[in-house]
Backbone as a chain_set.jsonl record, in Angstrom:
{"seq": "MKYECTVCGYVYNPEEGDEAGGIAPGTKFEDLPDDWVCPLCGAGKDSFEAI", "coords": {"N": [[-22.895, 4.148, 8.356], [-22.69, 4.177, 4.835], [-21.133, 2.593, 2.011], [-19.831, 3.204, -1.218], [-19.178, 1.629, -4.303], [-16.653, 2.668, -6.381], [-16.319, 1.853, -8.931], [-18.649, 0.616, -10.075], [-20.865, 1.679, -8.766], [-22.341, 0.292, -6.876], [-23.852, 0.093, -3.672], [-22.78, -0.584, -0.452], [-24.559, -1.455, 2.284], [-24.384, -1.548, 5.651], [-26.513, -2.271, 7.333], [-27.951, -4.067, 5.83], [-26.108, -5.907, 4.917], [-24.473, -8.447, 2.971], [-26.058, -10.691, 1.692], [-25.926, -12.668, -0.343], [-23.208, -12.946, -0.528], [-22.574, -14.052, 1.865], [-22.404, -12.397, 4.036], [-23.516, -11.218, 7.006], [-26.4, -9.247, 8.01], [-25.835, -6.141, 9.613], [-23.105, -6.15, 9.654], [-20.249, -4.259, 9.818], [-18.55, -2.229, 7.398], [-15.786, -2.088, 7.778], [-15.34, -4.471, 9.038], [-15.655, -6.426, 7.153], [-14.366, -9.291, 5.402], [-10.962, -9.276, 4.216], [-10.762, -10.265, 1.635], [-13.218, -9.828, 0.511], [-15.358, -8.881, -2.162], [-16.922, -6.532, -4.426], [-20.267, -7.342, -5.035], [-21.406, -6.898, -7.51], [-19.503, -6.085, -9.48], [-17.049, -7.141, -8.804], [-14.93, -5.68, -7.791], [-12.353, -4.813, -5.425], [-12.246, -4.14, -1.814], [-10.817, -1.786, -1.582], [-11.753, -0.18, -3.572], [-13.946, 1.16, -2.731], [-15.774, 3.937, -1.368], [-16.642, 5.96, 1.446], [-19.973, 7.116, 1.928]], "CA": [[-22.34, 4.749, 7.15], [-22.722, 3.319, 3.658], [-19.962, 2.656, 1.16], [-20.164, 3.059, -2.605], [-18.153, 1.128, -5.214], [-16.333, 3.712, -7.346], [-16.266, 1.261, -10.256], [-19.964, 0.368, -10.64], [-21.921, 2.386, -8.058], [-23.006, -0.536, -5.839], [-23.748, 0.662, -2.321], [-22.83, -1.545, 0.635], [-25.301, -0.955, 3.45], [-24.138, -2.451, 6.775], [-27.773, -2.791, 7.903], [-28.42, -5.161, 4.987], [-25.055, -6.868, 4.691], [-24.385, -8.987, 1.598], [-26.569, -12.045, 1.907], [-25.415, -13.579, -1.376], [-21.787, -13.141, -0.242], [-22.401, -14.651, 3.18], [-22.17, -11.336, 5.023], [-24.717, -11.015, 7.797], [-26.834, -7.89, 8.293], [-25.198, -5.524, 10.796], [-21.643, -6.217, 9.542], [-19.638, -3.01, 9.437], [-17.655, -2.35, 6.246], [-14.431, -2.346, 8.287], [-15.285, -5.856, 9.496], [-15.723, -7.338, 6.019], [-13.101, -9.954, 5.142], [-10.103, -8.594, 3.268], [-10.955, -10.778, 0.285], [-14.56, -9.527, 0.057], [-15.389, -8.061, -3.347], [-18.22, -6.014, -4.829], [-21.081, -8.407, -5.609], [-21.817, -6.595, -8.864], [-18.429, -5.969, -10.464], [-15.863, -7.853, -8.373], [-13.876, -4.775, -7.314], [-11.954, -5.014, -4.032], [-12.668, -3.152, -0.803], [-10.141, -0.502, -1.782], [-12.497, 0.576, -4.585], [-15.135, 1.723, -2.088], [-15.644, 5.198, -0.627], [-17.752, 6.244, 2.345], [-20.94, 8.131, 1.442]], "C": [[-22.364, 3.708, 6.002], [-21.459, 3.56, 2.844], [-20.316, 2.363, -0.272], [-18.938, 2.582, -3.412], [-17.891, 2.219, -6.247], [-16.279, 3.166, -8.761], [-17.669, 1.155, -10.86], [-21.119, 1.078, -9.939], [-22.713, 1.57, -7.054], [-22.797, 0.112, -4.465], [-23.863, -0.475, -1.29], [-23.484, -0.877, 1.836], [-25.108, -1.938, 4.577], [-25.423, -3.018, 7.39], [-28.296, -3.998, 7.129], [-27.398, -6.237, 4.798], [-25.0, -7.271, 3.23], [-24.771, -10.455, 1.687], [-25.998, -13.061, 0.91], [-23.921, -13.87, -1.143], [-21.509, -13.706, 1.108], [-22.106, -13.649, 4.281], [-23.487, -11.009, 5.732], [-25.106, -9.56, 7.929], [-26.206, -7.4, 9.591], [-23.679, -5.586, 10.738], [-21.081, -4.902, 9.024], [-18.696, -3.232, 8.23], [-16.234, -2.717, 6.686], [-14.261, -3.807, 8.694], [-15.442, -6.884, 8.388], [-14.39, -8.029, 5.827], [-12.277, -9.206, 4.097], [-10.304, -9.022, 1.833], [-12.382, -10.569, -0.263], [-14.49, -8.628, -1.146], [-16.811, -7.58, -3.623], [-19.029, -7.101, -5.466], [-21.516, -8.129, -7.044], [-20.69, -6.651, -9.869], [-17.149, -6.692, -10.059], [-14.709, -6.979, -7.933], [-13.578, -5.041, -5.816], [-12.431, -3.911, -3.099], [-12.037, -1.802, -1.012], [-10.772, 0.368, -2.852], [-13.743, 1.26, -4.023], [-14.798, 3.008, -1.345], [-16.861, 5.369, 0.265], [-18.655, 7.321, 1.754], [-21.851, 8.522, 2.545]], "O": [[-22.089, 2.526, 6.207], [-20.805, 4.595, 2.973], [-21.021, 1.392, -0.548], [-17.823, 3.068, -3.223], [-18.823, 2.655, -6.924], [-16.199, 3.945, -9.711], [-17.879, 1.546, -12.008], [-22.238, 1.086, -10.453], [-23.651, 2.08, -6.441], [-21.715, 0.606, -4.148], [-24.851, -1.209, -1.241], [-23.007, 0.143, 2.333], [-25.608, -3.06, 4.497], [-25.415, -4.133, 7.912], [-28.993, -4.848, 7.685], [-27.76, -7.385, 4.541], [-25.43, -6.521, 2.354], [-23.916, -11.339, 1.75], [-25.635, -14.176, 1.287], [-23.433, -14.933, -1.525], [-20.349, -13.843, 1.496], [-21.609, -14.02, 5.344], [-24.45, -10.572, 5.101], [-24.226, -8.699, 7.958], [-26.065, -8.16, 10.549], [-23.014, -5.126, 11.666], [-21.403, -4.481, 7.913], [-18.121, -4.31, 8.08], [-15.568, -3.54, 6.058], [-13.142, -4.322, 8.692], [-15.371, -8.086, 8.646], [-13.354, -7.409, 6.069], [-12.832, -8.576, 3.197], [-10.05, -8.249, 0.909], [-12.721, -11.056, -1.342], [-13.672, -7.708, -1.186], [-17.78, -8.148, -3.118], [-18.53, -7.755, -6.381], [-21.956, -9.049, -7.734], [-20.852, -7.18, -10.968], [-16.248, -6.845, -10.883], [-13.607, -7.484, -7.719], [-14.461, -5.444, -5.059], [-12.951, -2.886, -3.538], [-12.626, -0.777, -0.669], [-10.38, 1.522, -3.029], [-14.507, 1.872, -4.77], [-13.717, 3.162, -0.778], [-17.971, 4.98, -0.099], [-18.189, 8.296, 1.166], [-22.733, 9.358, 2.35]]}, "num_chains": 1, "name": "protein.A"}
């Protein structure tokens, strides 16, 4: 399942992770650190919705 930032539209894809943020491919959204933020706009995890 992918998650979209409701602020800027960035889509977190667990298969890709967030290489720039140090998140390895295969990391589920639920397993992201609590302080992880959107790499585009800086919004917190609570700004994301499942798509």
